[in-house]
PDB file of C-alpha atoms in Angstrom:
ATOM      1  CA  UNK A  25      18.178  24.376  14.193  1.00  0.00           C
ATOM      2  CA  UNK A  26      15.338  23.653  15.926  1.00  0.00           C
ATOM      3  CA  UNK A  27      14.167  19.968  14.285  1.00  0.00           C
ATOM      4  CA  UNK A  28      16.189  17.624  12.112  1.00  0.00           C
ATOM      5  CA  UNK A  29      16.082  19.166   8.854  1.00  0.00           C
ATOM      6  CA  UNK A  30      16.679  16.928   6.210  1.00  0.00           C
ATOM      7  CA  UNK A  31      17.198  17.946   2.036  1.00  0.00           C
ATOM      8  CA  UNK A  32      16.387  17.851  -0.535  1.00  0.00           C
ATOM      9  CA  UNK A  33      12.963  17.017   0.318  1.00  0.00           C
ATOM     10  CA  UNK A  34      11.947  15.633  -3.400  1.00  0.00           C
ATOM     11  CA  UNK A  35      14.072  13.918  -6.011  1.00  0.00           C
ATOM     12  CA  UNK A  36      13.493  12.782  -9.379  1.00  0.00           C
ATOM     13  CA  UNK A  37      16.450  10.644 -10.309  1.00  0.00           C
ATOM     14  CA  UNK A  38      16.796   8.477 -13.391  1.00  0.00           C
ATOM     15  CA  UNK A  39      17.399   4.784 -12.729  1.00  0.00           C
ATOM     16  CA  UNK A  40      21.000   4.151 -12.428  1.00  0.00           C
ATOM     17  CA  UNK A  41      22.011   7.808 -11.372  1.00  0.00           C
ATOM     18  CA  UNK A  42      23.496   8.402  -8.284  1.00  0.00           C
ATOM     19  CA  UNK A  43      21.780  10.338  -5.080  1.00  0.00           C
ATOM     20  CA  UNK A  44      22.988  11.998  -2.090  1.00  0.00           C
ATOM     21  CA  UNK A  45      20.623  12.896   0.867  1.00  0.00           C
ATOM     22  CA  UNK A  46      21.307  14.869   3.541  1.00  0.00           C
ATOM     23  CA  UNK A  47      20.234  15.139   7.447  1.00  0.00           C
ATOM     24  CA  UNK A  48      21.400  17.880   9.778  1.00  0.00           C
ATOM     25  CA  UNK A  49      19.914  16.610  13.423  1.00  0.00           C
ATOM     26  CA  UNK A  50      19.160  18.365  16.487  1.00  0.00           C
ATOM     27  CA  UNK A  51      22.188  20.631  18.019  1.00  0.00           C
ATOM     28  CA  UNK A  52      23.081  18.011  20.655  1.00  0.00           C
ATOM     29  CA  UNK A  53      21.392  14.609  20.033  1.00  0.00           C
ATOM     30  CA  UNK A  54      24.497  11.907  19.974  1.00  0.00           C
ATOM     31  CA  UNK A  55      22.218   9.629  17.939  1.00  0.00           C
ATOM     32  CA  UNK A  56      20.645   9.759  14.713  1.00  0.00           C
ATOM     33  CA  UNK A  57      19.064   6.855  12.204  1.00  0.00           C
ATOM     34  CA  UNK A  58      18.438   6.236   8.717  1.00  0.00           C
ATOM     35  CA  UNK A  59      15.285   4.954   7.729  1.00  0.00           C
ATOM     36  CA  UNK A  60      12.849   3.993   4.657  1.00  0.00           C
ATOM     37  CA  UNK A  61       9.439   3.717   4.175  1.00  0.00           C
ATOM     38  CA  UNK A  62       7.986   2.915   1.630  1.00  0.00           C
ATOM     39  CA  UNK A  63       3.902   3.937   0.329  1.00  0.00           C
ATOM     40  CA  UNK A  64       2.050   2.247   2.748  1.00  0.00           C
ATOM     41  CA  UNK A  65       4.318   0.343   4.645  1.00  0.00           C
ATOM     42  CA  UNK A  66       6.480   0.367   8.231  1.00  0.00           C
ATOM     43  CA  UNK A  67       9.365   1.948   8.860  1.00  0.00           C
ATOM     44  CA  UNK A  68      12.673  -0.337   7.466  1.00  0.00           C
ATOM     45  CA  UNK A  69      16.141   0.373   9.436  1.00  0.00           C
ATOM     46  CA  UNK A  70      19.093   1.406   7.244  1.00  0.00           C
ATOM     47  CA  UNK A  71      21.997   2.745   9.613  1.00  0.00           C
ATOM     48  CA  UNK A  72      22.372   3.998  13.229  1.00  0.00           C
ATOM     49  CA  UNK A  73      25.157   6.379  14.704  1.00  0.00           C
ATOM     50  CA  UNK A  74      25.783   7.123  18.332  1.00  0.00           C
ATOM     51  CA  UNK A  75      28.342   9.115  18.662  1.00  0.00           C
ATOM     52  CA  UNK A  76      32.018   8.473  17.635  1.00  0.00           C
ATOM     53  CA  UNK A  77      31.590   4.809  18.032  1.00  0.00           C
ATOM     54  CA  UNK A  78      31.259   2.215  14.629  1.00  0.00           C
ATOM     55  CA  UNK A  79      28.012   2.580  13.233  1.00  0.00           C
ATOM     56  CA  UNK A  80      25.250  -0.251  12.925  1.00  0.00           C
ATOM     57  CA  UNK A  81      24.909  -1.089   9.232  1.00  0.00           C
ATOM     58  CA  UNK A  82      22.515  -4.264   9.421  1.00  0.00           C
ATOM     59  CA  UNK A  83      19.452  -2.976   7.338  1.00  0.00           C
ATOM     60  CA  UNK A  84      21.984  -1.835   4.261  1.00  0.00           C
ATOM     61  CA  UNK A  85      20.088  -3.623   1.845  1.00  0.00           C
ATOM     62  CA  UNK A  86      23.114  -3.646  -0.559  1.00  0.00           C
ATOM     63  CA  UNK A  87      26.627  -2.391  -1.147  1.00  0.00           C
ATOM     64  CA  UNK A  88      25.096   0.710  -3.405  1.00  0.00           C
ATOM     65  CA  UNK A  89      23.997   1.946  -0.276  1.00  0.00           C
ATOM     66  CA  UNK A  90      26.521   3.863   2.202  1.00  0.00           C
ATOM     67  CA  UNK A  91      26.193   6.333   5.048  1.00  0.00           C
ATOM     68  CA  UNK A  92      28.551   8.832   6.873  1.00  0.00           C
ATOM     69  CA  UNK A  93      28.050  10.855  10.012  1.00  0.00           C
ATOM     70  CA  UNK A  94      31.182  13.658  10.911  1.00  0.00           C
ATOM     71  CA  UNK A  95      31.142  13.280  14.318  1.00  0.00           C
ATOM     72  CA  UNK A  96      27.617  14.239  16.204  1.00  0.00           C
ATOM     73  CA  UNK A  97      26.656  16.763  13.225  1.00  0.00           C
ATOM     74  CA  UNK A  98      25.266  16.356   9.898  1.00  0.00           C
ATOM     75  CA  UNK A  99      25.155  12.778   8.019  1.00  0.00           C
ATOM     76  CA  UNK A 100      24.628  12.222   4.097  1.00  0.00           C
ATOM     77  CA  UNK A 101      22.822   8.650   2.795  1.00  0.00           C
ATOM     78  CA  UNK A 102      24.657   7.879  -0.536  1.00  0.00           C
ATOM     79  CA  UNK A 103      22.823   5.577  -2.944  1.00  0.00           C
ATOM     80  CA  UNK A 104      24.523   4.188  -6.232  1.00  0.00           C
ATOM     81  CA  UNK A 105      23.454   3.284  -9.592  1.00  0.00           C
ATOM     82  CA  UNK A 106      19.997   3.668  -8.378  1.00  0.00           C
ATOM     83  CA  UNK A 107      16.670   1.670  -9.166  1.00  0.00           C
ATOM     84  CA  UNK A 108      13.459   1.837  -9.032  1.00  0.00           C
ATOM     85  CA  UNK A 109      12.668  -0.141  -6.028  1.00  0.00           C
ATOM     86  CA  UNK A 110      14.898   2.521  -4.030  1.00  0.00           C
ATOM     87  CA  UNK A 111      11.826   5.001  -4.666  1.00  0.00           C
ATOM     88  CA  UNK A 112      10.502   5.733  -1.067  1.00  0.00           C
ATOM     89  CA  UNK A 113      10.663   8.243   1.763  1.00  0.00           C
ATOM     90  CA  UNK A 114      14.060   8.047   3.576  1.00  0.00           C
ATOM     91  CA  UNK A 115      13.727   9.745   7.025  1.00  0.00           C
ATOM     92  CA  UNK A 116      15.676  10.803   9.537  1.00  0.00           C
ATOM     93  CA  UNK A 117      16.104  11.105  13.187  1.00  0.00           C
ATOM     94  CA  UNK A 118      18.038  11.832  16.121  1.00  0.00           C
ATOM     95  CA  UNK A 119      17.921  11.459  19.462  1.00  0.00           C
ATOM     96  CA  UNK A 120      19.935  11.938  23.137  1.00  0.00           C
ATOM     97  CA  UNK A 121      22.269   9.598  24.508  1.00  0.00           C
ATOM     98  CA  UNK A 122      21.211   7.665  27.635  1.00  0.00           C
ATOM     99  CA  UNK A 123      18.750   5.248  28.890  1.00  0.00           C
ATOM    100  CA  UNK A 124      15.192   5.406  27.268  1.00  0.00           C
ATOM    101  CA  UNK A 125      16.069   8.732  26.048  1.00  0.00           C
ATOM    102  CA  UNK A 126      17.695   6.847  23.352  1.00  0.00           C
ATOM    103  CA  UNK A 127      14.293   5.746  21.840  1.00  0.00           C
ATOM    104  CA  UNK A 128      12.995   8.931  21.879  1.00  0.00           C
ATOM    105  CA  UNK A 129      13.058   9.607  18.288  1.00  0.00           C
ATOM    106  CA  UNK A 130      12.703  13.467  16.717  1.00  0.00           C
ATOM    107  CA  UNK A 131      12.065  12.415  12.867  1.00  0.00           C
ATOM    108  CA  UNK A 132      12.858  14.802   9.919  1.00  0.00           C
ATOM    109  CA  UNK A 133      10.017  15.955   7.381  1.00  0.00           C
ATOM    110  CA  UNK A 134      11.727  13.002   5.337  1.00  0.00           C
ATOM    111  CA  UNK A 135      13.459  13.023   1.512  1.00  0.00           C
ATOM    112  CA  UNK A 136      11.107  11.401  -1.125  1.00  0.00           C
ATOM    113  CA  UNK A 137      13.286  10.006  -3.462  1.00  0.00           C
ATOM    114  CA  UNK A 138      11.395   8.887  -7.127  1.00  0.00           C
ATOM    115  CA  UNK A 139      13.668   6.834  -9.520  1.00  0.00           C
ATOM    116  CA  UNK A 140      11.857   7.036 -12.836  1.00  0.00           C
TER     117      UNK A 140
ATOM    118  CA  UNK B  24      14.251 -13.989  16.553  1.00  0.00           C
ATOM    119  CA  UNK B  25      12.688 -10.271  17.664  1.00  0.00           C
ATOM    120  CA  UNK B  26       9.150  -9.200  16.722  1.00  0.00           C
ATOM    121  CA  UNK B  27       6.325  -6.931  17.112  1.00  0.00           C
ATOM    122  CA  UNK B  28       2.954  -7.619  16.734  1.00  0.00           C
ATOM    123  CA  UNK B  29       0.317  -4.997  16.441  1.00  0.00           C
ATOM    124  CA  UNK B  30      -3.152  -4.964  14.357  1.00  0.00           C
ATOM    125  CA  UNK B  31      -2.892  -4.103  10.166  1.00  0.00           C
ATOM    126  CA  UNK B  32      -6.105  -1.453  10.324  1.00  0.00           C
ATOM    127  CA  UNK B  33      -8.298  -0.896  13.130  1.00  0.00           C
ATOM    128  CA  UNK B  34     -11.891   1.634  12.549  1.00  0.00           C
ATOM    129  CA  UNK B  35     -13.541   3.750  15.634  1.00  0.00           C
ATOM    130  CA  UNK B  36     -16.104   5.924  15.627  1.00  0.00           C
ATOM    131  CA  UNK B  37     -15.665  10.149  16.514  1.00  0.00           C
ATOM    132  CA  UNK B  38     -15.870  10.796  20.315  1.00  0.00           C
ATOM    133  CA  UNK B  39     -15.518   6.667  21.439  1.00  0.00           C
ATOM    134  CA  UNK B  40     -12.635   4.939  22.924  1.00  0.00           C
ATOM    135  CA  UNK B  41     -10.341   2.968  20.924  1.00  0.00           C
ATOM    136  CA  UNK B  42      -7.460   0.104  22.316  1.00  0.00           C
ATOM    137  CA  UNK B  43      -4.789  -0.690  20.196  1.00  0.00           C
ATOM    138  CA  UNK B  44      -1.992  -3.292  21.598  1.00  0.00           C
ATOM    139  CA  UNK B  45       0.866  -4.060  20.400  1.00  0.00           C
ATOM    140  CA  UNK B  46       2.669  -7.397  21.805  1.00  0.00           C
ATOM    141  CA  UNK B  47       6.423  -8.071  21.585  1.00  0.00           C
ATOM    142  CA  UNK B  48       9.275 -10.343  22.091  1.00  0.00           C
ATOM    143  CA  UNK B  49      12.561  -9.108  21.657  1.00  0.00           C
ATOM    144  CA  UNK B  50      16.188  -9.594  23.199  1.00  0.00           C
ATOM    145  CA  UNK B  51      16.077  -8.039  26.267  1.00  0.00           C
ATOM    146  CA  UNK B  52      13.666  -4.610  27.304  1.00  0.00           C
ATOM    147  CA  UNK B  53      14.909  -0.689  27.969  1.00  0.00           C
ATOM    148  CA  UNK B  54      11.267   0.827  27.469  1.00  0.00           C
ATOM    149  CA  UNK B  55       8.482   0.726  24.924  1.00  0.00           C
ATOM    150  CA  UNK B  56       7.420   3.472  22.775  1.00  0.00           C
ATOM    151  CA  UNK B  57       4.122   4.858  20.936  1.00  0.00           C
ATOM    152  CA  UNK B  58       4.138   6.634  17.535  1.00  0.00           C
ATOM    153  CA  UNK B  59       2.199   8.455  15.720  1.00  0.00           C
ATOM    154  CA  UNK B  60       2.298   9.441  12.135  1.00  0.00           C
ATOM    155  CA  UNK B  61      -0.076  10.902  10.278  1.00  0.00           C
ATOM    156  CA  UNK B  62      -0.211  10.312   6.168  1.00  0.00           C
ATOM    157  CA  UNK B  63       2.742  11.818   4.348  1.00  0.00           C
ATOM    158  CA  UNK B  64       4.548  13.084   7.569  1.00  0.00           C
ATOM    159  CA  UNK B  65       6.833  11.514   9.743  1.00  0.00           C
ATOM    160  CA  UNK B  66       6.582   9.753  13.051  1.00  0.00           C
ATOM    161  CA  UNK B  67       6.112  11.780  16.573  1.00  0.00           C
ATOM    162  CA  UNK B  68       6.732  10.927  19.437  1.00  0.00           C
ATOM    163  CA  UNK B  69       3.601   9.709  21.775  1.00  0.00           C
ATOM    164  CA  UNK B  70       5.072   7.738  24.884  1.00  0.00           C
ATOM    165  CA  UNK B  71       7.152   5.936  26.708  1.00  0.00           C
ATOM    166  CA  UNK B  72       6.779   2.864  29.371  1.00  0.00           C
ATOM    167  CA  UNK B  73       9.531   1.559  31.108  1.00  0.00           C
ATOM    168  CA  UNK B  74       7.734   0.147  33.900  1.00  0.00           C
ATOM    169  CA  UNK B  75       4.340  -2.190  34.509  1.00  0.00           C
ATOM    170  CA  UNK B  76       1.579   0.094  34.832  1.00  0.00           C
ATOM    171  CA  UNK B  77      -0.573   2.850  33.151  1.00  0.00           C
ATOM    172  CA  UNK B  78       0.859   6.101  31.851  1.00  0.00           C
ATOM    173  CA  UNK B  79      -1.569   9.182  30.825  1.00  0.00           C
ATOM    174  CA  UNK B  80      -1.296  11.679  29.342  1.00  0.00           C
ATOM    175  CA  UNK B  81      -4.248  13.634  28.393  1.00  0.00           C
ATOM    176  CA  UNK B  82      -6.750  11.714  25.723  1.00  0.00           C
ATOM    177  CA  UNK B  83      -3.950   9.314  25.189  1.00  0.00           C
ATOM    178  CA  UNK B  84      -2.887   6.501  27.708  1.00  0.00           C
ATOM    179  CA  UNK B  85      -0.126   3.725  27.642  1.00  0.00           C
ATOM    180  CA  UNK B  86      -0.044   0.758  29.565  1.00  0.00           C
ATOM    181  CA  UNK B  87       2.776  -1.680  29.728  1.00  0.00           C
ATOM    182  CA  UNK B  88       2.991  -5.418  30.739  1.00  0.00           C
ATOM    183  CA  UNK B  89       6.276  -6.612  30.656  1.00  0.00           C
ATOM    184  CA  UNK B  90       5.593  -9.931  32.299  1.00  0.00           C
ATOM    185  CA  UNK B  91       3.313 -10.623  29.263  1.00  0.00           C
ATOM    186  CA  UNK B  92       5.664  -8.668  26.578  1.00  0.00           C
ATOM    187  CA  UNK B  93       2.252  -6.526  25.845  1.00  0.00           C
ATOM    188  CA  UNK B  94       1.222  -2.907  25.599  1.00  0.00           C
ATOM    189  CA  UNK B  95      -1.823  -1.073  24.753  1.00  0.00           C
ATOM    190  CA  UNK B  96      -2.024   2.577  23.360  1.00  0.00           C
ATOM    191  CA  UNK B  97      -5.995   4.031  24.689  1.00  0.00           C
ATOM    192  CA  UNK B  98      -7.249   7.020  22.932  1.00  0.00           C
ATOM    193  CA  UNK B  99     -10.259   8.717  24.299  1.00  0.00           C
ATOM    194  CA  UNK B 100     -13.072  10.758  23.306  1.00  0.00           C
ATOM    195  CA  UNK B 101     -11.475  10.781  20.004  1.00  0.00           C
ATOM    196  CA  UNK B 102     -11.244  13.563  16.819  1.00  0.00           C
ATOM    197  CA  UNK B 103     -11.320  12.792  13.029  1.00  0.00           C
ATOM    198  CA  UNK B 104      -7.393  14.455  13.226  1.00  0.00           C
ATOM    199  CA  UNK B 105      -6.578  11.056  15.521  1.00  0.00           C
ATOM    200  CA  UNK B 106      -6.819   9.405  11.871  1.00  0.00           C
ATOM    201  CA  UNK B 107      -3.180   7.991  11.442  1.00  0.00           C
ATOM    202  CA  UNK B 108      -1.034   5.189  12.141  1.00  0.00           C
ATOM    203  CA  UNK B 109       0.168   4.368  15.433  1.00  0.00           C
ATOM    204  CA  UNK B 110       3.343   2.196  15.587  1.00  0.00           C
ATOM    205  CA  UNK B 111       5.008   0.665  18.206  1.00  0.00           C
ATOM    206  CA  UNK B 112       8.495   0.264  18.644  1.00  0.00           C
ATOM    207  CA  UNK B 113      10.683  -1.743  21.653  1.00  0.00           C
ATOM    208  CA  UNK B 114      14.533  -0.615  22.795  1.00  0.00           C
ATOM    209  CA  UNK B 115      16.039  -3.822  23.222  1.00  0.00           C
ATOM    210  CA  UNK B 116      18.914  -5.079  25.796  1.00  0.00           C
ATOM    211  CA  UNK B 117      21.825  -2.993  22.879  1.00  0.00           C
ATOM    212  CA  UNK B 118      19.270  -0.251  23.033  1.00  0.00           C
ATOM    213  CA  UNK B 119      18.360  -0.798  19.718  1.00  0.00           C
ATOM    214  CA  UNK B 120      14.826  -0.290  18.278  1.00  0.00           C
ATOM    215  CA  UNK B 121      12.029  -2.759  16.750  1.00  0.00           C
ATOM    216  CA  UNK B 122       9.781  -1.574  15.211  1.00  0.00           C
ATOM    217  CA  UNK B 123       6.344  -2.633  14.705  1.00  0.00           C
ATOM    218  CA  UNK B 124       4.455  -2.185  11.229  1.00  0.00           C
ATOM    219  CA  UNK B 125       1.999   0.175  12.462  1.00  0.00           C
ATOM    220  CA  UNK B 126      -2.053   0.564  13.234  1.00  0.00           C
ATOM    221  CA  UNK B 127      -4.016   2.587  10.274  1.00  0.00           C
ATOM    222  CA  UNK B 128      -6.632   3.850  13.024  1.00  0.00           C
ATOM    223  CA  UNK B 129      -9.891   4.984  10.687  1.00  0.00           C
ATOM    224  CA  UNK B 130     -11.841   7.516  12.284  1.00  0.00           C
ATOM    225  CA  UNK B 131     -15.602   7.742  10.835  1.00  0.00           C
ATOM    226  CA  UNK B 132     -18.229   9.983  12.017  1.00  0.00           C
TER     227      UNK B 132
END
């Protein structure tokens, strides 16, 4: 597609179900990002791909959290057991490999995710 | 340790100038970029410095200082839609990004 589309762009989970989320990114774009936000605060790092190589997974805040990307398409952010301080926007971007290209971020319209 | 610094909230009025900077230290420097993102959507991309100097771009300007690990983002002659948070992020020496928290720029007639 055109953007990174990202689904499903609401959830309502109960506390300790489990959620998927899902992030198609641009046709192209070798690198793509996890990230949440909560209400009123800056963006928090999760996981970064680029490309086929080992993925950064520093800003995991916890082992119910897990990420996979096939290849340079679509990638799904698993969260377990859930809780109620998971409830935030988790975004989504991509960008292209090289140089400051890298940093050039195109963001998904985001998943809010609401864990009653 | 790396870090970004930019202002919480900043207010301007309609049609003035506004600077907001954003100073960093981080491991190494590949470029410094300018966000903006608007309440309940997501970031977009505003600009990109990789070298000392000023970079326009219609209302909006960047100017980077790397000898001084600073950067300002100028808006001009500015529109109640400029109303958003700016945040600026730094690709470090693994290309990596930091990200700073963000400007909530008020606009007021």
């Amino acid at each position: 597609g055109a953007g990174v589309s990202q689904s499903p762009s609401n959830k309502v989970t109960e506390k300790g179900k489990d959620v998927e989320l899902r992030c198609d990114p641009i046709s192209g774009h070798t690198a793509l990002y996890w990230y949440r936000q909560r209400l009123g605060q800056g963006l928090e790092f999760l996981i970064y791909f680029q490309g086929n190589s080992a993925p950064d997974k520093s800003g995991l805040p916890s082992d119910r959290f897990s990420a996979e990307r096939t290849g340079e398409s679509v990638s799904t952010l698993t969260i377990q057991r859930t809780q109620q301080e998971d409830s935030a926007v988790y975004l989504c971007a991509s960008s292209k490999r090289g140089g400051g290209a890298v940093g050039q971020l195109f963001f998904g319209e985001g998943s809010r995710l609401t864990v009653l | 340790g790396q870090n970004i610094d930019q202002p919480t909230e900043m207010t301007a009025t309609e049609g003035a100038i506004v600077q907001i900077n954003c100073t960093y230290q981080t491991s190494g420097f590949n470029g410094l970029f300018w966000y903006q993102q608007h309440a309940g959507e997501a970031p977009t991309f505003l600009s990109y410095n990789v070298l000392d100097g000023l970079e326009e771009k219609g209302r909006f300007s960047s100017f980077l200082s790397r000898s001084k690990g600073y950067s300002y983002l100028l808006l001009k002659e500015l529109q109640m839609k400029d109303s958003a948070s700016y945040l600026c992020a730094v690709l470090d020496s693994n290309y990596q990004l930091i990200w700073g928290a963000g400007t909530k720029l008020i606009i007021k007639p």
